[in-house]
CSV table of C-alpha atoms and ligand atoms in Angstrom, one decimal:
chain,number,residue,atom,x,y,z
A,1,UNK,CA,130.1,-200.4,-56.7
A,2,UNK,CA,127.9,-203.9,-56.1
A,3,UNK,CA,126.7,-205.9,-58.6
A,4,UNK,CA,125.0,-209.3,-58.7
A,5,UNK,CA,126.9,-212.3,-59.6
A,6,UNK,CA,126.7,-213.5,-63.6
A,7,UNK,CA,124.6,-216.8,-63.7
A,8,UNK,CA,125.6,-218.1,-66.6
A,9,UNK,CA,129.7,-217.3,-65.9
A,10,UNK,CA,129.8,-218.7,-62.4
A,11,UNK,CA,127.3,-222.4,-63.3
A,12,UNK,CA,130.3,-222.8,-66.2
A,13,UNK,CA,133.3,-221.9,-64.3
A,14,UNK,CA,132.4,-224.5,-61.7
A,15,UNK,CA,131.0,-227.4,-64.0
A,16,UNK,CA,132.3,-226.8,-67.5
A,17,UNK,CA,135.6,-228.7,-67.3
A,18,UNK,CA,133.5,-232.1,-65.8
A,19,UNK,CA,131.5,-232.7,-68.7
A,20,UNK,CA,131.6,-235.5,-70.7
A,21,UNK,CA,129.3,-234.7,-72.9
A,22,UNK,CA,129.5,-230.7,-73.1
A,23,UNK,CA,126.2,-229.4,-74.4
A,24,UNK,CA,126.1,-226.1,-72.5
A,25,UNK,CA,128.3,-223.5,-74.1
A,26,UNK,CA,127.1,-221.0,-77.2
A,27,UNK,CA,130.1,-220.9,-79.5
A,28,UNK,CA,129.6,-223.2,-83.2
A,29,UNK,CA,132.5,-225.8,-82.6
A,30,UNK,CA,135.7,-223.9,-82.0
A,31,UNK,CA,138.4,-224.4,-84.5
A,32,UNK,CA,142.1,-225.0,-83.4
A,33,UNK,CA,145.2,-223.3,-84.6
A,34,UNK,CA,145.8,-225.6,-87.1
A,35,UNK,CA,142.3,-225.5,-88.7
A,36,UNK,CA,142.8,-221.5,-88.7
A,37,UNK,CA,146.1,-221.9,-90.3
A,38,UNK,CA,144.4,-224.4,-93.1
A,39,UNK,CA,142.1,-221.8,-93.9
A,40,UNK,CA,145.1,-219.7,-95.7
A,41,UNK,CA,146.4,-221.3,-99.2
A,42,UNK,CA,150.1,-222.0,-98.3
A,43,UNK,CA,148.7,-223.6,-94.9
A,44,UNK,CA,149.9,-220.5,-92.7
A,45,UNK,CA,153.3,-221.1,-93.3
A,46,UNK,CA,154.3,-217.4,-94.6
A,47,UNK,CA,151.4,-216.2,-91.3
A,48,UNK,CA,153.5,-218.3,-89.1
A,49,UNK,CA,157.2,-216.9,-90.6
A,50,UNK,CA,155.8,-213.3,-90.5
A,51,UNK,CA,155.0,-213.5,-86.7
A,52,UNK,CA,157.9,-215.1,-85.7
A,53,UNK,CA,159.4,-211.7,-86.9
A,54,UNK,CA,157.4,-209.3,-85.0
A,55,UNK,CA,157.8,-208.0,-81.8
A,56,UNK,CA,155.5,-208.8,-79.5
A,57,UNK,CA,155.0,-204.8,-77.9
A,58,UNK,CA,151.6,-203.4,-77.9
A,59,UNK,CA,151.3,-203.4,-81.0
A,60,UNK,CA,148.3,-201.8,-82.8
A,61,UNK,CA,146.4,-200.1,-79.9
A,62,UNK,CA,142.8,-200.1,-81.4
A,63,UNK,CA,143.3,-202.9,-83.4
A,64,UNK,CA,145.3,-203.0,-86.7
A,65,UNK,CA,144.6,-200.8,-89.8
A,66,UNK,CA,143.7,-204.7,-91.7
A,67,UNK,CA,141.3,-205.7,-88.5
A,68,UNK,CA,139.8,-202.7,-88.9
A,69,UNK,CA,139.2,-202.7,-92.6
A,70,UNK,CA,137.9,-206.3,-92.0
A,71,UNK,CA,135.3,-205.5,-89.2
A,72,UNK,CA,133.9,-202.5,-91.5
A,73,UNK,CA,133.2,-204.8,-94.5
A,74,UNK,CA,130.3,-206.5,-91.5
A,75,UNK,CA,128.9,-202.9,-91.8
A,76,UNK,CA,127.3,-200.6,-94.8
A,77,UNK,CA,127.4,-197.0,-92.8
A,78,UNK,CA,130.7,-197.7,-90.2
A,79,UNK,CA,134.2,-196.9,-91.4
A,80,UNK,CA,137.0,-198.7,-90.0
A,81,UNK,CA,138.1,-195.6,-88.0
A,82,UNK,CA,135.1,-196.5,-85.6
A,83,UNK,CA,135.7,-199.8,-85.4
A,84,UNK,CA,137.8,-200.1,-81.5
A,85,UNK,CA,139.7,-203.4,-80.9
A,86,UNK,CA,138.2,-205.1,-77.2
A,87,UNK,CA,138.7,-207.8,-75.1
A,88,UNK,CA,136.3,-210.1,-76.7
A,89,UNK,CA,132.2,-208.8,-77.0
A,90,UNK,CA,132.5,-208.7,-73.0
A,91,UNK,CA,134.8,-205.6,-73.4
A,92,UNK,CA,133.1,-204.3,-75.8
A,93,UNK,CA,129.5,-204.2,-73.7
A,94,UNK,CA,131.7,-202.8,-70.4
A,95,UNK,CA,133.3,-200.4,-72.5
A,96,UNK,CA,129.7,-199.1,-73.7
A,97,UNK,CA,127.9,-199.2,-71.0
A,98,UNK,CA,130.9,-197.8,-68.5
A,99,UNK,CA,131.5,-194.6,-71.1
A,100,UNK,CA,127.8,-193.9,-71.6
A,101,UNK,CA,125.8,-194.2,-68.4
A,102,UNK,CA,125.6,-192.5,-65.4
A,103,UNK,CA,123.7,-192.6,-62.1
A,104,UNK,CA,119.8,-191.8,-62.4
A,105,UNK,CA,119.8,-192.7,-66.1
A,106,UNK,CA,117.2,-195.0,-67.4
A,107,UNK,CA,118.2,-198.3,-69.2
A,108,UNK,CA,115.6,-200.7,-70.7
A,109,UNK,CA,116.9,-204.2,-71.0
A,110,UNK,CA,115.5,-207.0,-73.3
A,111,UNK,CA,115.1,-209.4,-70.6
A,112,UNK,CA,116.4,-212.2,-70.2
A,113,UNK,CA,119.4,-211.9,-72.3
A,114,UNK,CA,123.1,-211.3,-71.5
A,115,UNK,CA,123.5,-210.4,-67.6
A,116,UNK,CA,125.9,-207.9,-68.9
A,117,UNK,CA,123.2,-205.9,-70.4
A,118,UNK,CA,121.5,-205.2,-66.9
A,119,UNK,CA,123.6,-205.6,-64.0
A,120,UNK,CA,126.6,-203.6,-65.3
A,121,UNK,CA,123.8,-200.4,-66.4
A,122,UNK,CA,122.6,-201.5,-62.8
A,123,UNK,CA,125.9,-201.2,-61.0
A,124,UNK,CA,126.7,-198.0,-62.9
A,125,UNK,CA,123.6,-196.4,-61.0
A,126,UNK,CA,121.1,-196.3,-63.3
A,127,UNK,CA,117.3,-197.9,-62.8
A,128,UNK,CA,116.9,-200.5,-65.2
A,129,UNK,CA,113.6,-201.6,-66.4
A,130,UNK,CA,113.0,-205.2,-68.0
A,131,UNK,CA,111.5,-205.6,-71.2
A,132,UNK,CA,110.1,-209.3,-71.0
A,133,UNK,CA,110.5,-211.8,-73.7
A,134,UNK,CA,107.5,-214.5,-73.7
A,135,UNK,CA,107.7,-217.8,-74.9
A,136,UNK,CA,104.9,-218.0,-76.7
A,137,UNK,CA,105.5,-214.7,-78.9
A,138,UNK,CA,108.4,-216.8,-80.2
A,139,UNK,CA,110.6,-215.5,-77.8
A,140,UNK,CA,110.0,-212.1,-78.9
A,141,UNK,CA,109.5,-209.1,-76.1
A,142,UNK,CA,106.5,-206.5,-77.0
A,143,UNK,CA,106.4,-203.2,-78.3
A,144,UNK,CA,103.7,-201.8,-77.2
A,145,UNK,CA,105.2,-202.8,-73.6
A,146,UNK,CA,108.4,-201.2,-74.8
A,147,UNK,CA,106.5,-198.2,-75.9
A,148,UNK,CA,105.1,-197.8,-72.6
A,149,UNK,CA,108.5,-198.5,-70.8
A,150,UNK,CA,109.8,-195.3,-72.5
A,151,UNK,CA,110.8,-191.9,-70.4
A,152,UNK,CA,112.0,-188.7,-71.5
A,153,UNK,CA,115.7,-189.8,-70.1
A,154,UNK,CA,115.8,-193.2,-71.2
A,155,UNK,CA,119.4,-193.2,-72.3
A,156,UNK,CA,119.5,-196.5,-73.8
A,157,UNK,CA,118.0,-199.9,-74.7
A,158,UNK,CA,120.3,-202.7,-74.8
A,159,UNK,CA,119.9,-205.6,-77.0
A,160,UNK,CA,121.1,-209.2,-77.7
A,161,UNK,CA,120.7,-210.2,-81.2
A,162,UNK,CA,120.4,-213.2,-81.8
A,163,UNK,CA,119.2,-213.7,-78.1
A,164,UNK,CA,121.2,-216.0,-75.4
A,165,UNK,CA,119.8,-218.4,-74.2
A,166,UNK,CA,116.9,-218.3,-76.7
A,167,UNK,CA,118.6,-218.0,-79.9
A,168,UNK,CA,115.9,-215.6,-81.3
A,169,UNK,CA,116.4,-213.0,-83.6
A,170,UNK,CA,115.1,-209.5,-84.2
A,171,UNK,CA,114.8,-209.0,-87.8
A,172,UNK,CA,114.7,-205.3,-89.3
A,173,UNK,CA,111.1,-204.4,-89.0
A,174,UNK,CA,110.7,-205.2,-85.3
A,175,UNK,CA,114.7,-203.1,-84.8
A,176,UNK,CA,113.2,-200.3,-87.0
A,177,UNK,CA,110.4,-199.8,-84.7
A,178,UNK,CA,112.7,-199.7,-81.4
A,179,UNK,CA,115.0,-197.4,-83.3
A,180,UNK,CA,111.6,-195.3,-84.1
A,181,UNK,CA,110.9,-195.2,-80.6
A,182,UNK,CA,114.2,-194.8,-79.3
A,183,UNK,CA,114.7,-191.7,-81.8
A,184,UNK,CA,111.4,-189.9,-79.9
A,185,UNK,CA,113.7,-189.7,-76.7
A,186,UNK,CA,117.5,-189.4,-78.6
A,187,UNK,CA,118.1,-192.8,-76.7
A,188,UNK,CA,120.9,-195.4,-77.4
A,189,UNK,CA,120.3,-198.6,-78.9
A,190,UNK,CA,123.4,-200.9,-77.6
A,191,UNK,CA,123.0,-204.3,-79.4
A,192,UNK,CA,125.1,-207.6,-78.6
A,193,UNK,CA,125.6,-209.0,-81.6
A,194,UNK,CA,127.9,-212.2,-81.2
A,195,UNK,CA,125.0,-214.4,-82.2
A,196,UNK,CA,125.0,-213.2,-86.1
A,197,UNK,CA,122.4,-215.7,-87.9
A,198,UNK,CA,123.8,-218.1,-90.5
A,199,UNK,CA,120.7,-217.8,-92.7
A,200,UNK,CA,121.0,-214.8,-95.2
A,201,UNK,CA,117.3,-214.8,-95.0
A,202,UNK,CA,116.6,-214.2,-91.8
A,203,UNK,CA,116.6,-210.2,-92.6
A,204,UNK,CA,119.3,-209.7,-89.8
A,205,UNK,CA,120.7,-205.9,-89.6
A,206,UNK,CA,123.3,-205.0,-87.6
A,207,UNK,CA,121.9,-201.8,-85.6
A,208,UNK,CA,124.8,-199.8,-86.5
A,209,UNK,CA,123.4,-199.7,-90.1
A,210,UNK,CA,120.1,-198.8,-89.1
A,211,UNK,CA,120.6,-196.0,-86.2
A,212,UNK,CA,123.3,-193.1,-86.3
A,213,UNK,CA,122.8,-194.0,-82.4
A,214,UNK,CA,122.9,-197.3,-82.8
A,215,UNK,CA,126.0,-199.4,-81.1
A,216,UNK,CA,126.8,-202.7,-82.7
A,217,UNK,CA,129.1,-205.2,-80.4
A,218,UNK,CA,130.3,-208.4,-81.6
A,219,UNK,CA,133.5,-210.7,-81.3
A,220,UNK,CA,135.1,-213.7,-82.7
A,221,UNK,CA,133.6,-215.7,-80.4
A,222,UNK,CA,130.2,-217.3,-81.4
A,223,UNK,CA,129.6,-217.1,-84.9
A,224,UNK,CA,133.3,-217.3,-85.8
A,225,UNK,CA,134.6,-219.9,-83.5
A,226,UNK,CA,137.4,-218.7,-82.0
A,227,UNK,CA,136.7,-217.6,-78.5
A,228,UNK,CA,140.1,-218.3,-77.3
A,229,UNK,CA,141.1,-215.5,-79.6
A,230,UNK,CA,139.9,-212.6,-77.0
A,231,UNK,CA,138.9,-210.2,-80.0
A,232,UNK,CA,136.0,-208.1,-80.0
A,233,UNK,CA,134.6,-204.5,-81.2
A,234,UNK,CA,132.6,-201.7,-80.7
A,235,UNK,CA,131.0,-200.5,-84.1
A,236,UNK,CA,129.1,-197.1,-84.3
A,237,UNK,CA,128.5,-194.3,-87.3
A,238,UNK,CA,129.0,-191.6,-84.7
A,239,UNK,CA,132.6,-190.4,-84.9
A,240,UNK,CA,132.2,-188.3,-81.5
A,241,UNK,CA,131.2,-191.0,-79.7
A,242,UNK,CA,133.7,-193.1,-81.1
A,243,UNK,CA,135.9,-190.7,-79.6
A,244,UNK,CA,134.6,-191.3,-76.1
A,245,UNK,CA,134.6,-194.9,-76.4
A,246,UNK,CA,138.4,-194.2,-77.0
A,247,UNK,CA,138.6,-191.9,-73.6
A,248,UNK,CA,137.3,-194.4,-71.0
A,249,UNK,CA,139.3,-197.3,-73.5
A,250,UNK,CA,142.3,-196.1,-72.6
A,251,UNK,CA,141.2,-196.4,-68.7
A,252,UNK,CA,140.5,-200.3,-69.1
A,253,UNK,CA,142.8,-201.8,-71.4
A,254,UNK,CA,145.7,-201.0,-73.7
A,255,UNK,CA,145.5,-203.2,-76.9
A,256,UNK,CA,144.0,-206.7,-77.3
A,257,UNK,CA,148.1,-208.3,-78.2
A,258,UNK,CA,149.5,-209.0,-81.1
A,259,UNK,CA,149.2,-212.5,-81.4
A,260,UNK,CA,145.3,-212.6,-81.3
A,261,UNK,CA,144.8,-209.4,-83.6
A,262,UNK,CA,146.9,-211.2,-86.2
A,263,UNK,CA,144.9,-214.4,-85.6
A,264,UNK,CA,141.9,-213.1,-85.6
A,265,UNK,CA,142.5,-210.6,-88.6
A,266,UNK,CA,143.1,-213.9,-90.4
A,267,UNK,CA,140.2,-215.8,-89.3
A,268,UNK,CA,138.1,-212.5,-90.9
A,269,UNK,CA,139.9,-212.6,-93.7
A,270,UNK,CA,138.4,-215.9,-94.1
A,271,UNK,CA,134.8,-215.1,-93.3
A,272,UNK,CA,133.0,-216.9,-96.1
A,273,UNK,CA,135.1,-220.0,-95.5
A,274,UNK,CA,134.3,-220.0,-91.9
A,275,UNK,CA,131.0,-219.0,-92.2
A,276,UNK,CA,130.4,-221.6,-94.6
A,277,UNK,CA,131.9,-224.2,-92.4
A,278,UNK,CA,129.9,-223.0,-89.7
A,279,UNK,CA,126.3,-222.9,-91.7
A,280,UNK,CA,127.1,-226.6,-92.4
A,281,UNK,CA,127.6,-227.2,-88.6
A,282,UNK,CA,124.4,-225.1,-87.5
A,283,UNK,CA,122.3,-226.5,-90.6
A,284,UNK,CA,122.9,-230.8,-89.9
A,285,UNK,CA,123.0,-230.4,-86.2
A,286,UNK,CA,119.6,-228.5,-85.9
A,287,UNK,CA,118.3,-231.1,-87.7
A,288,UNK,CA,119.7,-233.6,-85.4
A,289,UNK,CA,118.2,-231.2,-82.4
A,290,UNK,CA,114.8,-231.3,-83.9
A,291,UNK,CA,114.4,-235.0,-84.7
A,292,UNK,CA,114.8,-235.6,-81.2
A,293,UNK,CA,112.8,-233.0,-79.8
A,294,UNK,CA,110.4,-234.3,-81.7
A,295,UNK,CA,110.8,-237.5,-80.4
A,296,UNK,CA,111.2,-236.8,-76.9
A,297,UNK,CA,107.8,-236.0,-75.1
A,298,UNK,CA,109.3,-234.7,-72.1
A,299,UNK,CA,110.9,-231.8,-73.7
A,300,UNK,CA,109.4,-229.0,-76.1
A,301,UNK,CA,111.4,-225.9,-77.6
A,302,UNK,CA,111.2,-222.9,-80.0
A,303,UNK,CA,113.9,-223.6,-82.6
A,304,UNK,CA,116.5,-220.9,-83.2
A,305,UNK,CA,116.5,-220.0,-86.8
A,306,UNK,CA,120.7,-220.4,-88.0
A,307,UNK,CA,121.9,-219.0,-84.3
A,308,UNK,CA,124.0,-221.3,-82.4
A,309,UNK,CA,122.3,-221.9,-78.7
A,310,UNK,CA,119.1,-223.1,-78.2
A,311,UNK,CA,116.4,-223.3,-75.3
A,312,UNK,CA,115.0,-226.6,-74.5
A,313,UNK,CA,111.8,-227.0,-72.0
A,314,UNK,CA,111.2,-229.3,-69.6
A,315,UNK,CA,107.7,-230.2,-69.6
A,316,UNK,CA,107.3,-232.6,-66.3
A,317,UNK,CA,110.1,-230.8,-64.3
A,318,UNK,CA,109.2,-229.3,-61.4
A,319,UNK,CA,111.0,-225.4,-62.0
A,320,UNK,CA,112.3,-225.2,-58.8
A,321,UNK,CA,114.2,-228.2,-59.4
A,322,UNK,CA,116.1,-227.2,-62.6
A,323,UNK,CA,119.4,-226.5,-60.7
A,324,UNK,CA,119.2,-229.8,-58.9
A,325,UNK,CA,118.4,-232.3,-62.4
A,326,UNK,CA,121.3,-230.2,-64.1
A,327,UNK,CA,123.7,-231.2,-61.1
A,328,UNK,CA,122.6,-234.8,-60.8
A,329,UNK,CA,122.4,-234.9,-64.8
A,330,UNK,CA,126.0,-234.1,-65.3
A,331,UNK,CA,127.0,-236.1,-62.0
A,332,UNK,CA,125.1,-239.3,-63.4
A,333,UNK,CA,125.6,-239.4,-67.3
A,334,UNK,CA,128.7,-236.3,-67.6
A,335,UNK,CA,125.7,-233.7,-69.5
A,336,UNK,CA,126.4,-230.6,-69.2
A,337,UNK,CA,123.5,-228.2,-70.0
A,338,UNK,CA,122.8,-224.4,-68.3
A,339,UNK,CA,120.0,-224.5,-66.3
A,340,UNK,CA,117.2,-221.7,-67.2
A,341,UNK,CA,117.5,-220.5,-63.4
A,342,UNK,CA,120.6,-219.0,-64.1
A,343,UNK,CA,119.2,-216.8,-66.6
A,344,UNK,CA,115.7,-216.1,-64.5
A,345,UNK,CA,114.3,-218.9,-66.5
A,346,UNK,CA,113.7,-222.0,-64.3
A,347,UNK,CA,112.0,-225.4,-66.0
A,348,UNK,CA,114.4,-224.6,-69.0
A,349,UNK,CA,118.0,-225.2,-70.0
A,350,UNK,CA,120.5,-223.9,-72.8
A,351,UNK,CA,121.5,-226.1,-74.9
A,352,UNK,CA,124.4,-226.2,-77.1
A,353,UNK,CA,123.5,-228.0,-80.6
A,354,UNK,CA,126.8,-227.2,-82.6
A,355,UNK,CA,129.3,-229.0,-80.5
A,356,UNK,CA,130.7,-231.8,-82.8
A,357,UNK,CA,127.7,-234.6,-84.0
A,358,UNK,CA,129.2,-237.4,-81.4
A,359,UNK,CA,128.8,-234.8,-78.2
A,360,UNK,CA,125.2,-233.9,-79.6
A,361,UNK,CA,124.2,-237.7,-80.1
A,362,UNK,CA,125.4,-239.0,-77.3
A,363,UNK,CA,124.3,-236.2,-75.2
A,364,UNK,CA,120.7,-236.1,-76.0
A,365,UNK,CA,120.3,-239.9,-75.8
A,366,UNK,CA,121.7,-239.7,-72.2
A,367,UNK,CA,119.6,-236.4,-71.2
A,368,UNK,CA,116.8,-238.8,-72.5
A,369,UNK,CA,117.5,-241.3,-70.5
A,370,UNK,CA,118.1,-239.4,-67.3
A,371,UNK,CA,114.8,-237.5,-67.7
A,372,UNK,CA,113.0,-240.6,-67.6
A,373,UNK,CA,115.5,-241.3,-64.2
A,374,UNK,CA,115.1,-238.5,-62.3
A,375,UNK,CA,112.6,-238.1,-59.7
A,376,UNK,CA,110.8,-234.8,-60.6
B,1,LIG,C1,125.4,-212.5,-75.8
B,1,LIG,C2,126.9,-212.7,-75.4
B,1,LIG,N1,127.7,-211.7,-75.5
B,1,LIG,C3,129.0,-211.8,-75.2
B,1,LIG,C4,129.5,-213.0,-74.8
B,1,LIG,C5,131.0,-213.2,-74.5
B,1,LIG,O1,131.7,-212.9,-75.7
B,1,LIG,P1,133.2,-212.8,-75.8
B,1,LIG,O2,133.8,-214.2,-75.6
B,1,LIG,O3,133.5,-212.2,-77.1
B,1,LIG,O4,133.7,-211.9,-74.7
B,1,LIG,C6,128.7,-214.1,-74.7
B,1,LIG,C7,129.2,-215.5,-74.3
B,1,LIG,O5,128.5,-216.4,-73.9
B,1,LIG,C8,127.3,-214.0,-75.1
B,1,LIG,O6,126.5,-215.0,-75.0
């Protein structure tokens, strides 16, 4: 089996412990153990005390009976027995993708978004087709081309909602025509949903409330803040093909441990305290984004609406050069961004906003500076 290597993974694992000024990664500033522990009334003491106790086996092998019950409450039509424990949304996509397709199958990809999405469907044998997001539609791909993408064995369409690196999101109208059109073939709609908007307005579904086919993945890692807890799930209404999920589970991993199911069953516990922590973060560093967008001529970008990365544009840098200025950015003034050739995007970079306000500050005022440095 070949398959291409991931952009975005392999620019970090190089570069990401240089930075100074870290401005790159996707996740709203992760919390540390002690933050987590805050978040409970007696400080975590009786978490910590009833750990101590346990045995650290397998433990729960799909995730315990309270993770479970917490992921469903995300959901309206999934019960916790189809909620499967993985390691982090990255397990959760594999575990989809290596259950459901086959060689000769046809996958349409919103493109670009998580490398997962098309070069494991790719690897697996199938033809992929790309379904192009534009810039100026906001971001958005079109579903007329979608429409004419379609084949009588499309087996699935894969999604990331909100998108990385663009931070855009689908809202229910534009997901209820794919499902429409997915439903004319009996395709599956896998959606990646780490990035989960902070904005309750934004009209965000999760896809396994709107599709019985419909395959929601998500983890701990983005919107919650903790991706050293490696917790993700697969979410579906479908019992039977919860089933199968479990059959090729049991090929690829055992359980995700007992220390980070506890951790992160306590973290969800928590949602609205996290999430409300993490709307503040998203909310007063956007702002701080926009102002200097908005005051830096040599950059543009379509704001994210609540989602935690964002895609800045270069406007005087010569694409084939994007590599190069991030190199010699974070070499000169220790910013790290990820340049847009790394997801098929040249002339563009992801940038992280909700890092803490210092990192931002200080990181845009450098990348300002360089721009003006740097021999385009
Ligand atoms: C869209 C998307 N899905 C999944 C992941 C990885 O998530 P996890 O840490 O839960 O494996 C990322 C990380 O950047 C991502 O951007």
């Amino acid at each position: 089996m070949k398959i291409n290597g991931f952009g975005v993974e392999e620019w970090l694992n190089v570069w990401e412990k240089s930075a100074v000024y870290d401005i790159a990664q996707s996740t709203i500033s992760s919390m540390t153990l002690q933050e987590i522990l805050d978040l409970e009334a007696d400080k975590g003491q009786g978490f910590m005390s009833a750990l101590m106790q346990e045995k650290f086996n397998y433990g729960w092998i799909e995730g315990s009976p309270e993770f479970k019950k917490e992921v469903a409450k995300l959901y309206t039509d999934v019960p916790a027995e189809n909620i499967l424990a993985t390691n982090g949304a990255t397990g959760a996509n594999h575990l989809v993708l290596y259950s459901l397709i086959e060689p000769g199958d046809h996958v349409i990809a919103e493109y670009p978004s998580y490398q997962q999405l098309y070069d494991i469907p790719r690897s697996l044998g199938a033809e992929v087709d790309f379904w192009q997001i534009y810039e100026r539609e906001n971001w958005y791909p079109r579903l007329e081309e979608l429409r004419q993408m379609m084949r009588p064995n499309t087996k699935m369409i894969c999604l990331n909602n909100a998108n990385n690196p663009t931070g855009t999101t689908l809202n229910r109208a534009f997901l209820q025509e794919v499902v429409d059109l997915a439903k004319t073939v009996g395709a599956y709609v896998l959606v990646d949903e780490v990035y989960l908007p902070l904005d309750d307005s934004e009209d965000y579904v999760p896809i396994a409330d709107l599709y019985e086919k419909g395959i929601s993945t998500n983890s701990l890692s983005k919107t919650y803040s903790v991706p050293g807890v490696r917790l993700g799930w697969v979410a579906t209404q479908d019992e039977k093909l919860t089933d199968e999920f479990r059959k090729y589970r049991d090929y690829t991993m055992i359980c995700c441990g007992v220390f980070d199911d506890a951790l992160g069953t306590l973290v969800l516990k928590h949602r609205d305290k996290v999430l409300a922590r993490n709307k503040a973060i998203v909310n007063k560093n956007l702002e701080i984004l926009r102002e200097w967008v908005e005051n830096e001529p040599l950059v543009s970008m379509i704001y994210p609406k609540s989602v935690s990365t964002s895609f800045v544009k270069f406007e005087e840098l010569d694409p084939e050069k994007t590599e190069e200025f991030c190199i010699e950015l974070l070499k000169s003034k220790g910013v790290l961004l990820v340049p847009g050739n790394r997801f098929d995007l040249p002339g563009y970079a992801r940038l992280e906003y909700c890092t803490n306000e210092a990192t931002l500050r200080e990181g845009l005022a450098a990348l300002s500076q360089f721009l003006r440095e740097y021999d385009k």
